[in-house]
Short mmCIF file of C-alpha atoms in Angstrom, two decimals:
data_model
loop_
_atom_site.label_atom_id
_atom_site.label_comp_id
_atom_site.label_asym_id
_atom_site.label_seq_id
_atom_site.Cartn_x
_atom_site.Cartn_y
_atom_site.Cartn_z
CA MET A 20 0.00 0.00 0.00
CA ALA A 21 1.38 3.38 -1.01
CA GLY A 22 2.17 5.97 1.62
CA ARG A 23 1.34 9.65 1.64
CA VAL A 24 3.38 12.78 0.95
CA TYR A 25 2.96 16.13 2.67
CA LEU A 26 4.51 19.00 0.72
CA VAL A 27 5.11 21.34 3.63
CA GLY A 28 6.09 24.98 3.70
CA ALA A 29 8.69 25.20 6.49
CA GLY A 30 8.52 28.99 6.80
CA PRO A 31 11.37 31.49 6.45
CA GLY A 32 13.86 30.07 8.96
CA ASP A 33 12.72 30.74 12.52
CA ALA A 34 11.43 27.32 13.58
CA ARG A 35 8.53 28.93 15.45
CA LEU A 36 7.08 30.19 12.17
CA ILE A 37 6.08 26.71 11.02
CA THR A 38 2.30 26.30 10.80
CA VAL A 39 0.47 24.07 13.26
CA LYS A 40 -0.42 21.65 10.47
CA GLY A 41 3.13 21.69 9.10
CA LEU A 42 4.49 20.73 12.51
CA ALA A 43 1.96 17.91 12.81
CA CYS A 44 3.14 16.52 9.44
CA ILE A 45 6.75 16.49 10.64
CA GLN A 46 5.77 14.69 13.83
CA ARG A 47 3.82 12.07 11.90
CA ALA A 48 6.31 11.38 9.10
CA ASP A 49 8.40 8.25 8.67
CA VAL A 50 10.80 10.24 6.48
CA VAL A 51 11.53 13.98 6.35
CA VAL A 52 13.04 15.25 3.10
CA TYR A 53 14.37 18.76 3.67
CA ASP A 54 16.28 21.48 1.89
CA ARG A 55 18.77 24.19 2.80
CA LEU A 56 16.24 26.82 3.78
CA ALA A 57 14.26 24.67 6.21
CA SER A 58 15.34 25.22 9.81
CA PRO A 59 17.26 22.22 11.18
CA ARG A 60 15.51 22.82 14.51
CA LEU A 61 12.32 21.51 12.93
CA LEU A 62 13.96 18.10 12.67
CA LYS A 63 13.98 17.92 16.48
CA HIS A 64 10.23 17.29 16.25
CA MET A 65 10.60 14.08 14.22
CA LYS A 66 9.34 10.95 15.87
CA ARG A 67 11.88 8.46 17.17
CA GLY A 68 13.25 6.26 14.40
CA ALA A 69 12.17 8.53 11.54
CA GLU A 70 14.64 9.03 8.70
CA LYS A 71 15.88 12.41 7.45
CA ILE A 72 17.20 13.04 3.95
CA TYR A 73 18.92 16.28 2.93
CA VAL A 74 18.32 17.38 -0.66
CA GLY A 75 19.28 21.02 -0.27
CA LYS A 76 20.53 23.29 -2.99
CA ARG A 77 23.33 25.80 -2.71
CA THR A 78 24.42 28.43 -5.22
CA ASN A 79 26.12 26.63 -8.13
CA ARG A 80 26.02 23.34 -6.19
CA HIS A 81 23.00 21.05 -6.00
CA THR A 82 22.97 18.10 -3.66
CA MET A 83 20.23 16.46 -5.74
CA LYS A 84 18.61 17.46 -9.03
CA GLN A 85 14.95 18.43 -8.88
CA GLU A 86 13.97 15.49 -11.08
CA ASP A 87 15.69 13.12 -8.65
CA ILE A 88 13.92 14.75 -5.69
CA ASN A 89 10.58 14.23 -7.43
CA GLN A 90 11.37 10.56 -7.98
CA LEU A 91 12.66 10.15 -4.41
CA LEU A 92 9.30 11.25 -3.04
CA VAL A 93 7.54 8.74 -5.28
CA ASP A 94 9.88 5.91 -4.30
CA LEU A 95 9.52 6.58 -0.57
CA ALA A 96 5.74 6.71 -0.80
CA LEU A 97 5.64 3.49 -2.83
CA GLU A 98 7.47 1.85 0.07
CA GLY A 99 4.43 2.70 2.17
CA LYS A 100 6.05 5.55 4.07
CA ILE A 101 4.55 8.80 5.24
CA VAL A 102 6.79 11.55 3.87
CA ALA A 103 7.10 15.18 4.92
CA ARG A 104 8.81 17.20 2.22
CA LEU A 105 10.03 20.39 3.91
CA LYS A 106 10.53 23.37 1.62
CA GLY A 107 11.68 26.79 2.78
CA GLY A 108 9.01 29.47 2.91
CA ASP A 109 5.83 28.55 1.06
CA PRO A 110 6.06 25.60 -1.36
CA THR A 111 3.93 27.30 -4.02
CA ILE A 112 6.16 30.38 -4.33
CA PHE A 113 9.16 29.40 -6.46
CA GLY A 114 9.23 26.10 -4.57
CA ARG A 115 8.64 23.89 -7.63
CA VAL A 116 5.90 22.12 -5.70
CA GLY A 117 3.89 21.73 -8.87
CA GLU A 118 6.51 19.43 -10.37
CA GLU A 119 6.66 17.27 -7.26
CA ALA A 120 2.88 17.07 -6.93
CA GLU A 121 2.43 16.27 -10.63
CA LEU A 122 4.69 13.20 -10.49
CA LEU A 123 3.02 12.03 -7.28
CA ARG A 124 -0.38 12.23 -8.96
CA GLU A 125 0.88 10.39 -12.04
CA ASN A 126 1.94 7.55 -9.75
CA GLY A 127 -1.34 7.45 -7.87
CA ILE A 128 0.15 8.68 -4.59
CA GLU A 129 -1.93 10.72 -2.19
CA TYR A 130 -0.45 14.06 -1.23
CA GLU A 131 -1.28 17.34 0.45
CA ILE A 132 0.17 20.79 -0.09
CA VAL A 133 0.60 22.48 3.30
CA PRO A 134 1.12 26.24 2.85
CA GLY A 135 3.89 27.98 4.75
CA ILE A 136 4.78 31.54 5.69
CA THR A 137 6.57 32.91 2.66
CA SER A 138 9.91 34.63 3.12
CA ALA A 139 8.76 37.24 0.59
CA ILE A 140 6.67 38.84 3.33
CA SER A 141 8.09 37.56 6.63
CA VAL A 142 11.77 38.32 6.01
CA PRO A 143 11.14 42.01 5.24
CA ALA A 144 8.87 42.13 8.31
CA TYR A 145 11.74 40.92 10.52
CA ALA A 146 13.84 43.75 9.08
CA GLY A 147 11.13 46.28 9.94
CA ILE A 148 9.82 46.62 6.38
CA PRO A 149 6.08 46.12 5.79
CA VAL A 150 5.64 45.19 2.14
CA THR A 151 2.54 47.38 1.90
CA HIS A 152 1.77 50.70 3.57
CA ARG A 153 -1.14 53.06 3.09
CA ASP A 154 1.21 55.97 2.35
CA TYR A 155 3.76 54.15 0.17
CA ALA A 156 2.43 51.02 -1.52
CA SER A 157 -0.94 49.31 -1.82
CA SER A 158 0.23 46.44 -4.01
CA LEU A 159 3.24 44.16 -4.44
CA SER A 160 4.78 41.76 -6.92
CA ILE A 161 6.86 38.70 -6.09
CA ILE A 162 9.43 38.00 -8.79
CA THR A 163 12.17 35.43 -9.19
CA GLY A 164 15.65 36.87 -9.29
CA HIS A 165 17.47 33.57 -9.29
CA GLU A 166 17.74 32.78 -12.98
CA SER A 167 20.60 33.97 -15.19
CA PRO A 168 20.20 37.46 -16.73
CA ASP A 169 19.59 35.85 -20.12
CA LYS A 170 16.66 33.88 -18.74
CA LEU A 171 15.35 36.84 -16.76
CA GLU A 172 15.46 38.92 -19.95
CA HIS A 173 12.91 36.61 -21.54
CA SER A 174 10.91 35.42 -18.50
CA ILE A 175 10.17 38.86 -17.03
CA GLN A 176 8.34 41.61 -18.90
CA TRP A 177 10.37 44.41 -17.40
CA ASP A 178 8.38 47.18 -19.05
CA LYS A 179 5.25 45.94 -17.26
CA VAL A 180 6.71 44.65 -13.98
CA THR A 181 8.67 47.80 -13.19
CA GLN A 182 5.60 49.99 -12.66
CA ALA A 183 3.01 47.28 -11.98
CA THR A 184 2.99 47.57 -8.18
CA GLY A 185 4.31 49.83 -5.47
CA THR A 186 6.57 47.19 -3.95
CA LEU A 187 8.69 44.69 -5.86
CA ILE A 188 10.02 41.60 -4.08
CA PHE A 189 12.81 39.68 -5.80
CA MET A 190 13.59 36.23 -4.46
CA MET A 191 17.14 34.88 -4.47
CA GLY A 192 18.60 37.59 -6.68
CA VAL A 193 21.73 38.84 -4.90
CA SER A 194 24.09 37.78 -7.69
CA ASN A 195 21.86 39.58 -10.20
CA ILE A 196 21.32 42.77 -8.22
CA GLY A 197 23.17 44.93 -10.74
CA TYR A 198 21.17 43.58 -13.66
CA ILE A 199 17.88 43.95 -11.76
CA SER A 200 18.67 47.53 -10.76
CA ARG A 201 19.62 48.54 -14.30
CA GLN A 202 16.47 47.00 -15.76
CA LEU A 203 14.23 48.81 -13.29
CA ILE A 204 15.93 52.15 -13.93
CA LYS A 205 15.80 51.55 -17.69
CA HIS A 206 12.05 50.97 -17.54
CA GLY A 207 11.12 53.96 -15.44
CA ARG A 208 11.97 53.52 -11.77
CA SER A 209 13.91 56.40 -10.27
CA PRO A 210 17.57 55.66 -9.49
CA GLU A 211 16.83 56.97 -5.99
CA THR A 212 14.22 54.27 -5.32
CA PRO A 213 15.01 52.68 -1.94
CA VAL A 214 16.23 49.08 -1.93
CA ALA A 215 16.84 46.61 0.91
CA LEU A 216 18.49 43.21 0.87
CA VAL A 217 17.70 40.99 3.86
CA ARG A 218 19.92 37.92 4.23
CA TRP A 219 18.91 34.87 6.28
CA GLY A 220 15.92 36.76 7.63
CA THR A 221 14.42 35.50 10.93
CA ARG A 222 17.64 33.59 11.77
CA ALA A 223 20.69 34.41 13.87
CA GLU A 224 22.59 35.39 10.71
CA GLN A 225 19.98 37.98 9.69
CA ALA A 226 21.63 41.02 8.11
CA THR A 227 20.14 43.93 6.18
CA LEU A 228 21.77 46.14 3.55
CA THR A 229 19.95 49.24 2.29
CA GLY A 230 20.62 51.62 -0.56
CA THR A 231 19.06 52.81 -3.79
CA LEU A 232 18.78 51.36 -7.25
CA ALA A 233 21.71 53.57 -8.21
CA ASP A 234 24.16 52.38 -5.54
CA ILE A 235 23.00 49.02 -4.20
CA GLU A 236 25.19 46.96 -6.56
CA GLN A 237 28.35 48.70 -5.36
CA LYS A 238 27.29 48.31 -1.74
CA VAL A 239 26.81 44.57 -2.28
CA LEU A 240 30.31 44.34 -3.73
CA ASP A 241 31.89 46.53 -1.03
CA THR A 242 30.37 44.50 1.81
CA ASN A 243 30.63 41.11 0.09
CA PHE A 244 26.94 40.62 0.82
CA GLN A 245 26.13 36.96 0.23
CA PRO A 246 22.93 35.07 -0.57
CA PRO A 247 20.36 33.89 0.29
CA ALA A 248 18.48 37.16 0.56
CA VAL A 249 15.14 38.76 -0.22
CA ILE A 250 15.33 42.00 -2.21
CA VAL A 251 12.74 44.69 -1.50
CA VAL A 252 12.36 47.59 -3.95
CA GLY A 253 10.10 50.52 -3.15
CA ASP A 254 9.36 53.32 -0.73
CA VAL A 255 8.25 50.87 1.97
CA VAL A 256 11.98 50.39 2.66
CA LEU A 257 11.92 53.87 4.24
CA GLN A 258 9.87 52.44 7.09
CA ARG A 259 12.81 50.35 8.28
CA ASP A 260 14.39 53.15 10.33
CA LYS A 261 11.15 53.55 12.28
CA LEU A 262 9.93 49.98 12.50
CA LYS A 263 12.96 47.70 12.78
CA TRP A 264 12.42 45.65 15.87
CA ALA A 265 14.31 42.37 15.71
CA GLU A 266 17.72 44.05 15.89
CA SER A 267 16.63 45.79 19.09
CA LEU A 268 16.07 42.56 21.01
CA PRO A 269 18.75 41.83 23.62
CA LEU A 270 19.96 38.53 22.09
CA PHE A 271 19.46 39.37 18.41
CA GLY A 272 21.96 37.68 16.14
CA LYS A 273 23.12 35.12 18.69
CA ARG A 274 22.77 31.36 18.37
CA ILE A 275 23.00 29.71 21.78
CA LEU A 276 23.66 26.03 22.34
CA VAL A 277 21.40 24.57 25.04
CA THR A 278 22.76 21.35 26.50
CA ARG A 279 20.38 20.51 29.34
CA SER A 280 17.88 17.66 29.05
CA ARG A 281 15.02 18.26 26.66
CA SER A 282 12.46 17.81 29.43
CA GLN A 283 14.00 20.72 31.32
CA ALA A 284 15.16 22.93 28.45
CA SER A 285 11.83 24.45 27.45
CA GLU A 286 11.93 27.43 29.82
CA LEU A 287 15.48 28.38 28.85
CA VAL A 288 14.71 27.93 25.14
CA GLU A 289 11.57 30.08 25.36
CA LYS A 290 13.38 32.89 27.17
CA ILE A 291 16.18 32.93 24.59
CA GLU A 292 13.63 33.07 21.78
CA ASP A 293 11.61 35.82 23.46
CA LEU A 294 14.76 37.94 23.67
CA GLY A 295 15.61 37.53 20.00
CA GLY A 296 18.22 34.78 20.23
CA GLU A 297 18.18 31.48 18.40
CA PRO A 298 18.46 28.51 20.75
CA TYR A 299 19.94 25.32 19.36
CA GLU A 300 18.92 22.34 21.46
CA PHE A 301 21.44 19.55 21.81
CA PRO A 302 20.54 17.75 25.03
CA VAL A 303 23.49 15.74 26.31
CA ILE A 304 21.84 14.39 29.44
CA GLU A 305 18.53 12.97 30.51
CA THR A 306 17.19 11.91 33.86
CA ARG A 307 15.40 8.66 34.65
CA LEU A 308 14.35 6.48 37.55
CA PRO A 309 17.21 4.35 38.89
CA GLU A 310 17.42 0.96 37.23
CA SER A 311 19.65 -1.08 39.54
CA GLU A 312 18.01 -3.28 42.16
CA GLU A 313 20.34 -1.87 44.81
CA SER A 314 19.20 1.70 44.13
CA LYS A 315 15.56 0.64 44.17
CA ARG A 316 16.03 -1.04 47.57
CA ASP A 317 17.84 2.00 48.97
CA VAL A 318 14.98 4.27 47.89
CA ALA A 319 12.35 1.96 49.35
CA ASP A 320 14.24 1.70 52.65
CA ALA A 321 14.73 5.49 52.87
CA MET A 322 11.07 6.17 52.12
CA THR A 323 9.86 3.83 54.87
CA GLN A 324 11.65 6.03 57.43
CA LEU A 325 10.09 9.39 56.47
CA SER A 326 8.65 9.96 59.94
CA SER A 327 12.08 9.60 61.55
CA TYR A 328 13.93 12.42 59.77
CA ASP A 329 14.75 15.75 61.43
CA TRP A 330 15.90 17.34 58.18
CA VAL A 331 15.28 16.83 54.45
CA PHE A 332 17.52 18.70 52.04
CA PHE A 333 16.35 19.03 48.42
CA THR A 334 19.25 20.25 46.31
CA SER A 335 17.58 20.28 42.88
CA VAL A 336 14.25 20.42 41.09
CA ASN A 337 14.89 16.89 39.87
CA GLY A 338 15.27 15.75 43.47
CA VAL A 339 11.81 17.10 44.25
CA GLU A 340 10.16 15.68 41.15
CA TYR A 341 11.57 12.19 41.55
CA PHE A 342 10.94 12.15 45.33
CA PHE A 343 7.25 12.61 44.66
CA GLU A 344 7.36 10.02 41.87
CA HIS A 345 8.76 7.47 44.32
CA LEU A 346 6.29 8.61 46.97
CA TYR A 347 3.45 7.78 44.57
CA ARG A 348 4.94 4.50 43.35
CA LEU A 349 5.56 3.24 46.89
CA GLY A 350 2.18 4.36 48.19
CA LYS A 351 3.66 6.61 50.88
CA ASP A 352 2.06 9.66 52.48
CA ILE A 353 3.80 13.07 52.51
CA ARG A 354 2.33 13.70 55.96
CA SER A 355 4.95 11.28 57.27
CA LEU A 356 7.42 14.17 57.03
CA ASN A 357 5.50 16.29 59.53
CA GLY A 358 8.38 16.23 62.00
CA ALA A 359 11.10 17.24 59.54
CA ARG A 360 12.45 20.65 58.58
CA ILE A 361 12.48 20.79 54.78
CA VAL A 362 15.11 22.93 53.06
CA ALA A 363 15.46 23.74 49.36
CA VAL A 364 18.64 24.84 47.63
CA GLY A 365 17.79 27.53 45.10
CA PRO A 366 14.57 29.36 44.25
CA ALA A 367 13.59 26.92 41.47
CA THR A 368 13.73 24.03 43.94
CA LYS A 369 11.77 26.07 46.47
CA ASP A 370 9.12 26.87 43.83
CA GLU A 371 8.81 23.21 42.87
CA LEU A 372 8.21 22.29 46.51
CA GLN A 373 5.69 25.08 46.93
CA ARG A 374 3.87 23.95 43.79
CA ARG A 375 3.36 20.67 45.60
CA GLY A 376 2.10 22.33 48.77
CA ILE A 377 5.31 22.43 50.83
CA ILE A 378 6.87 25.65 52.07
CA SER A 379 10.64 25.39 52.38
CA GLU A 380 12.68 26.85 55.20
CA ALA A 381 14.46 30.12 54.36
CA LEU A 382 16.74 29.80 51.32
CA PRO A 383 20.50 29.64 51.82
CA GLU A 384 22.23 32.76 50.51
CA ARG A 385 24.38 30.61 48.24
CA PHE A 386 22.41 28.23 46.04
CA GLN A 387 24.69 25.22 46.53
CA ALA A 388 25.63 22.73 49.23
CA GLU A 389 28.08 25.11 50.88
CA GLY A 390 25.25 27.58 51.32
CA LEU A 391 23.36 25.07 53.46
CA ALA A 392 26.31 24.82 55.81
CA GLU A 393 26.57 28.59 56.11
CA SER A 394 22.85 29.11 56.74
CA TYR A 395 22.05 26.13 58.97
CA GLY A 396 25.42 25.06 60.39
CA GLU A 397 24.64 26.18 63.94
CA GLN A 398 21.25 24.44 63.91
CA LEU A 399 22.66 21.10 62.79
CA GLU A 400 23.28 18.99 65.90
CA ALA A 401 25.00 15.66 66.39
CA GLY A 402 22.54 12.79 66.51
CA GLN A 403 19.99 14.43 64.24
CA THR A 404 18.82 12.48 61.19
CA VAL A 405 19.02 13.87 57.66
CA PHE A 406 17.48 12.60 54.45
CA LEU A 407 19.16 13.54 51.14
CA PRO A 408 17.04 12.63 48.09
CA ARG A 409 19.49 13.20 45.24
CA GLY A 410 20.84 12.07 41.89
CA ASN A 411 23.69 9.73 41.08
CA MET A 412 25.90 12.63 39.97
CA ALA A 413 25.50 14.67 43.17
CA ARG A 414 28.67 15.83 44.90
CA SER A 415 29.78 14.11 48.10
CA TRP A 416 30.57 17.36 49.94
CA LEU A 417 27.25 17.78 51.75
CA PRO A 418 26.83 14.24 53.20
CA GLU A 419 30.50 14.24 54.28
CA PHE A 420 30.07 17.62 55.98
CA LEU A 421 26.95 16.43 57.81
CA ARG A 422 28.56 13.20 58.97
CA GLU A 423 31.60 15.11 60.26
CA LYS A 424 29.21 17.10 62.45
CA GLY A 425 27.83 13.86 63.85
CA LEU A 426 24.50 13.72 62.04
CA SER A 427 23.04 10.46 60.75
CA VAL A 428 22.68 10.79 56.98
CA THR A 429 20.45 8.69 54.73
CA GLU A 430 21.16 9.12 51.03
CA ALA A 431 18.94 7.73 48.30
CA ILE A 432 19.52 7.94 44.56
CA MET A 433 16.10 9.09 43.44
CA TYR A 434 17.12 9.56 39.81
CA GLU A 435 20.01 8.90 37.47
CA THR A 436 21.55 11.39 35.09
CA VAL A 437 22.78 9.60 31.98
CA ALA A 438 24.52 10.76 28.84
CA VAL A 439 22.47 11.00 25.67
CA SER A 440 23.10 12.55 22.29
CA ASP A 441 21.84 11.96 18.79
CA GLU A 442 24.06 12.34 15.77
CA ASP A 443 23.64 15.94 14.63
CA ASP A 444 25.35 16.86 11.38
CA GLU A 445 23.75 20.31 11.40
CA LEU A 446 25.39 21.12 14.73
CA LEU A 447 28.79 20.03 13.43
CA LYS A 448 28.37 22.33 10.43
CA LEU A 449 27.46 25.26 12.67
CA ILE A 450 30.46 24.63 14.93
CA GLU A 451 32.86 24.32 12.00
CA LYS A 452 31.60 27.61 10.56
CA GLY A 453 31.82 29.40 13.92
CA ARG A 454 28.07 29.94 14.10
CA ILE A 455 27.58 28.90 17.71
CA HIS A 456 27.96 32.11 19.68
CA ALA A 457 27.38 30.90 23.23
CA ILE A 458 26.97 27.66 25.18
CA THR A 459 24.91 27.18 28.34
CA PHE A 460 25.98 24.60 30.90
CA THR A 461 23.60 23.83 33.76
CA SER A 462 25.68 21.12 35.44
CA SER A 463 29.13 19.59 35.33
CA SER A 464 27.67 16.58 33.54
CA THR A 465 26.52 18.76 30.63
CA VAL A 466 30.13 19.90 30.17
CA ARG A 467 31.57 16.39 30.20
CA ASN A 468 28.86 14.90 28.03
CA LEU A 469 28.99 17.65 25.41
CA VAL A 470 32.72 17.15 24.89
CA GLU A 471 32.30 13.38 24.76
CA ALA A 472 29.32 13.57 22.37
CA LEU A 473 31.10 15.88 19.92
CA THR A 474 34.17 13.68 20.03
CA ARG A 475 32.06 10.63 19.18
CA MET A 476 30.57 12.57 16.27
CA GLY A 477 34.05 13.02 14.81
CA LEU A 478 35.12 16.43 16.11
CA LYS A 479 38.79 15.97 17.04
CA ASP A 480 39.08 18.87 19.48
CA PRO A 481 35.59 20.08 20.50
CA VAL A 482 36.84 22.64 23.02
CA HIS A 483 39.12 24.29 20.46
CA ALA A 484 36.38 24.20 17.83
CA LEU A 485 34.11 26.09 20.26
CA SER A 486 36.83 28.46 21.48
CA ASN A 487 35.09 31.51 19.99
CA ALA A 488 31.81 30.72 21.72
CA ALA A 489 31.09 32.30 25.09
CA THR A 490 30.56 29.79 27.89
CA LEU A 491 27.91 30.47 30.51
CA CYS A 492 27.62 28.25 33.59
CA ILE A 493 24.86 28.12 36.16
CA GLY A 494 27.27 28.07 39.10
CA PRO A 495 30.92 27.98 40.18
CA VAL A 496 31.11 24.18 40.37
CA THR A 497 29.99 23.87 36.75
CA ALA A 498 32.36 26.68 35.75
CA LYS A 499 35.26 24.89 37.38
CA THR A 500 34.47 21.76 35.37
CA ALA A 501 34.26 23.80 32.17
CA GLU A 502 37.65 25.35 32.85
CA GLU A 503 39.15 21.94 33.63
CA TYR A 504 38.05 20.82 30.18
CA GLY A 505 39.69 23.86 28.61
CA PHE A 506 36.79 26.25 28.10
CA LYS A 507 38.26 29.70 28.72
CA ALA A 508 36.82 32.53 30.78
CA ALA A 509 33.60 30.75 31.63
CA MET A 510 30.92 33.19 32.76
CA VAL A 511 29.01 32.35 35.93
CA ALA A 512 25.45 33.47 36.53
CA GLU A 513 25.12 35.63 39.65
CA GLU A 514 22.54 33.21 41.00
CA ALA A 515 22.08 29.53 40.13
CA THR A 516 18.82 30.18 38.28
CA LEU A 517 17.69 30.24 34.67
CA HIS A 518 16.57 33.84 35.11
CA SER A 519 20.06 34.81 36.18
CA MET A 520 21.57 32.90 33.27
CA ILE A 521 19.40 34.80 30.81
CA HIS A 522 20.37 38.09 32.46
CA SER A 523 24.04 37.15 32.09
CA LEU A 524 23.55 36.30 28.41
CA CYS A 525 21.98 39.70 27.75
CA ASP A 526 24.83 41.49 29.57
CA TRP A 527 27.37 39.50 27.57
CA ASN A 528 25.72 40.38 24.25
CA LEU A 529 25.52 44.04 25.24
CA ARG A 530 29.24 44.08 26.08
CA THR A 531 30.34 42.27 22.94
CA SER A 532 28.13 44.47 20.74
CA ALA A 533 29.65 47.60 22.29
CA GLU A 534 33.17 46.27 21.72
CA HIS A 535 32.43 45.79 18.03
#
């Protein structure tokens, strides 16, 4: 039985600009066939085990001919697979979707065309240029600029196009900008007509070059302005100085590698996006319930003694979450802890406890184990009992300190942090091209596992390859690990919180922007 093909518009580049239906097609597909202009972040939404095939095209270098792409879609569908064909922007605007759909129909294969947000409109919008404006333009034309001048000479009726609409949008025409400008001037547009070129709009590499029909070619040459770019011709370009907004966001132009587990990364990713940055998720750890029989017995034993503890120290959000998971699985009652003083390390841990109806003691000033000693050292008395629900990677400092003071300490591994990483060719390309601008580390294990994962993927010296990327750590312990691995001048958030990390990223970008 033949499969089905979804011809999906992937939007202009920012992964959030995919349509709801387009995202659903990616999540459902057995195979995703994608091109250069589709955001690699969209591939993170593929279901486990799905195949991805790159068929992208670069200037003067095609990975696969269009005819071969058409046939590939047919062959995959005939194998009974559900296929999502991701095409940058909207598939019906210079996306050659008609050719792909025609061959699918000839072979009796069901397909759907899923519209996308076209870069012709969205990319100028991200540069602060509305393609229509009541005072400047009430109509627009979208024109290919990608063909050779000889082809454009015959395919475009310049005498009609030049004055047809207030705004002219040329797609993929950077290499032909001189020819386009001369044709427009020749057929009646003023040499002083404003022009804007917006490269990689909506992505971290977004850059805008403005000029006029008379001087834009020389500006492209002087700045070595490279494709892909959308060209906007018309008075609407004058709105850019008033309306540009993306460049004003605190993290604009920065691609930030997020290494924490996918289940915990969402808040950090959302904050980076809200502030104009482009997060690149590459989770190198995940947490899970302990699997060894010994750990399971230790947890069960510790949880049967809840009523006997004088203190319970939660040192992470994970510790809280997995404690309650075990509480549920073992059929225990939280009221058994009514005699214990419950302390959280860090505001996020405190909030997680409060969300579950437990108010923590006052927070230590320092959000780490040493802070507990400073805040509660005088109240910790020999003979008292302490319960430490923690992970397998937790430091030994706190239980050793407590035992030295004569307290009875019960530790239980409530969760395990394990290394994970998928092969990610897109990440390797970004690293090799120096397009990762900052890395966030939220634990020592994220440092170790990132280096190990990149090494397994074939990067000989990951730390050197990332030497131009700023390194931001959630706390001094993580920063020390980063420095031990060779990451230089690791930044440390003022507080061990995601909010503080974001604040540090914004300060860093402000400083580096001022320096340049």
